[in-house]
């Protein structure tokens, strides 16, 4: 049976661990901050309790799933017996590299080391280890307890066996994996989302339609649950803006240049739901 260690108990790590435990996988969740571990447990309990209220989960299965996630602040304890490690700490390359170095020292030599990074190909991290062939990206989507997809991204040195093990783990967790053969900014989903969102901003900037009507068109005509402006408000307009700016600066490609109207929102502090106003008021 697989023993999974999840490193980092923030928005992603907490739910990755819980999703695995819901599917009977033994999990140890580690964070350097004890308060984050408590928050993770409380938040997962809230999510599962709502499923029980709706009759989608039995109280016994809820207890088993919550009890299936052990927690610790000790990295060694978390990984010393692990078959598989998923890292989900801050999106900071130096933090990730130092954790991978430590994981490589402590985890059993056969263990796979995966990163949930949204932007860093595993090759930027795996070279600190002696097992780049057993390192891989597993990109889950927020909220992991709801979103069914995992993008599995292999690096140039990732072995076929590691790919197979990552695909199998995602499936065992009740999630659908897709395999990306090359490291590429944005992987699949964010590239397509960004392309569509940029087009929505171009239509807005050209005065073709209002943002409300563009959202309605995309929601009703493409069956997206949220149009690009509503989705931007949900994710945070600063996040959308910074992602565009990063792509524009690194590629110099005009296609990625952030919209002046998006920039104006961010400068005015209208960041979406979290600030009470973005494209819409909350
Ligand atoms: N939030 C998203 O929508 C999303 C989606 C997909 C992937 N990701 C990726 O997941 C990763 C985590 O994102 P998040 O939103 O959960 O972040 P978060 O800020 O919510 O959580 C990060 C956690 O890592 C912990 N941490 C930091 N340094 C640590 C260390 N040295 N040892 C142990 N724990 C440490 C922090 O205490 C915190 O609990 C990032 O790489 C991000 O790119 C995020």
XYZ file of N, CA and C and ligand atoms in Angstrom, residues 7-14 16 30-34 36-37 39 73 75 87-92 95-96 98-99 102 115-120 138-144 190, ligand 1:
176
model
N 3.879 17.770 1.643
C 4.676 18.786 2.335
C 4.076 20.157 2.054
N 3.628 20.844 3.116
C 2.945 22.137 2.959
C 1.451 21.918 3.118
N 0.865 22.552 4.164
C -0.566 22.324 4.454
C -1.378 23.584 4.188
N -1.044 24.289 3.102
C -1.823 25.478 2.728
C -3.061 25.077 1.940
N -3.545 26.009 1.104
C -4.774 25.766 0.342
C -4.701 24.458 -0.436
N -3.542 24.197 -1.032
C -3.438 23.013 -1.895
C -3.097 21.757 -1.111
N -2.028 21.823 -0.306
C -1.545 20.627 0.392
C -2.607 20.002 1.278
N -3.355 20.841 1.995
C -4.377 20.321 2.915
C -5.380 19.456 2.150
N -5.006 18.159 -0.982
C -4.379 17.015 -1.675
C -4.340 15.833 -0.699
N 2.651 17.346 6.294
C 3.652 18.080 7.077
C 3.613 19.560 6.734
N 3.770 20.402 7.749
C 3.965 21.839 7.542
C 4.886 22.308 8.652
N 5.674 23.331 8.351
C 6.580 23.849 9.388
C 5.797 24.611 10.451
N 4.568 24.967 10.118
C 3.769 25.815 10.986
C 2.593 24.988 11.557
N 2.630 24.762 12.866
C 1.596 23.958 13.536
C 0.195 24.545 13.307
N -0.943 26.053 10.732
C -1.438 25.691 9.395
C -2.020 24.279 9.399
N -1.406 23.402 10.182
C -1.901 22.017 10.249
C -3.280 21.976 10.902
N -5.399 24.504 10.941
C -6.316 25.144 9.992
C -6.720 24.159 8.886
N 4.969 18.401 12.173
C 5.807 19.523 11.731
C 7.206 19.014 11.380
N 9.708 17.134 9.171
C 9.840 16.659 7.788
C 10.371 15.221 7.732
N 5.084 17.827 -2.879
C 5.452 19.097 -2.241
C 4.477 20.175 -2.693
N 3.933 20.916 -1.705
C 2.983 22.006 -2.028
C 3.257 23.191 -1.108
N 4.523 23.640 -1.070
C 4.857 24.824 -0.248
C 4.793 26.067 -1.136
N 5.130 27.225 -0.549
C 5.081 28.486 -1.283
C 5.737 28.377 -2.659
N 5.243 29.180 -3.584
C 5.788 29.183 -4.951
C 7.092 29.990 -4.977
N 8.117 29.450 -4.339
C 9.403 30.148 -4.257
C 10.484 29.122 -4.594
N 12.952 28.022 -1.812
C 12.316 27.194 -0.781
C 12.115 25.776 -1.331
N 11.637 25.693 -2.557
C 11.373 24.358 -3.131
C 12.685 23.583 -3.306
N 15.458 23.856 -1.610
C 16.032 23.389 -0.345
C 15.198 22.235 0.218
N 13.891 22.272 0.022
C 13.067 21.145 0.494
C 13.385 19.878 -0.302
N 16.485 18.252 0.983
C 16.234 17.547 2.242
C 15.432 16.257 1.991
N 6.305 17.791 -7.364
C 6.000 19.163 -6.963
C 4.664 19.569 -7.566
N 3.908 20.321 -6.771
C 2.612 20.810 -7.252
C 2.745 22.206 -7.868
N 3.970 22.649 -8.132
C 4.166 24.018 -8.642
C 3.316 24.304 -9.884
N 2.790 25.534 -9.939
C 1.999 25.937 -11.106
C 2.888 26.484 -12.220
N 4.102 26.885 -11.860
C 4.913 27.590 -12.865
C 6.301 27.000 -13.073
N 6.787 26.199 -12.115
C 8.172 25.726 -12.241
C 8.206 24.300 -12.757
N 3.211 17.300 -10.403
C 1.801 16.880 -10.372
C 1.022 18.145 -10.047
N 0.405 18.732 -11.053
C -0.272 20.023 -10.885
C -1.761 19.803 -10.655
N -2.144 19.898 -9.385
C -3.557 19.790 -9.006
C -4.209 21.165 -9.169
N -5.539 21.181 -9.155
C -6.278 22.440 -9.313
C -7.059 22.755 -8.052
N -7.185 24.037 -7.775
C -7.900 24.498 -6.580
C -9.393 24.659 -6.872
N -10.293 24.198 -6.006
C -10.073 23.386 -4.818
C -9.966 21.891 -5.162
N -8.928 21.271 -4.634
C -8.598 19.895 -5.006
C -9.729 18.918 -4.685
N -3.727 26.445 -18.132
C -3.510 27.888 -17.999
C -3.165 28.539 -19.332
N -3.543 28.073 -4.896
C -3.756 27.586 -6.114
O -4.771 27.865 -6.764
C -2.754 26.619 -6.712
C -3.161 25.776 -7.754
C -2.257 24.840 -8.268
C -0.974 24.777 -7.765
N -0.592 25.640 -6.764
C 0.791 25.505 -6.250
O 0.724 24.845 -4.983
C 1.786 25.318 -4.152
C 1.194 25.765 -2.823
O 0.249 26.781 -3.066
P -0.844 27.188 -1.957
O -1.791 28.095 -2.633
O -1.330 25.958 -1.262
O 0.071 28.023 -0.935
P -0.245 28.467 0.565
O 0.485 29.735 0.761
O -1.704 28.378 0.838
O 0.464 27.311 1.440
C 1.849 27.099 1.469
C 2.153 26.305 2.735
O 3.515 25.890 2.695
C 4.015 25.940 4.014
N 5.460 25.985 3.972
C 6.249 26.982 3.516
N 7.558 26.645 3.626
C 7.583 25.403 4.164
C 8.610 24.511 4.522
N 9.911 24.835 4.362
N 8.286 23.318 5.048
C 6.992 22.975 5.225
N 5.950 23.773 4.905
C 6.267 24.976 4.378
C 3.380 27.176 4.613
O 3.409 27.156 6.039
C 1.963 27.098 4.041
O 1.092 26.384 4.906
C 2.511 26.393 -4.934
O 3.635 25.812 -5.563
C 1.500 26.817 -5.988
O 2.079 27.263 -7.190
C -1.450 26.536 -6.220
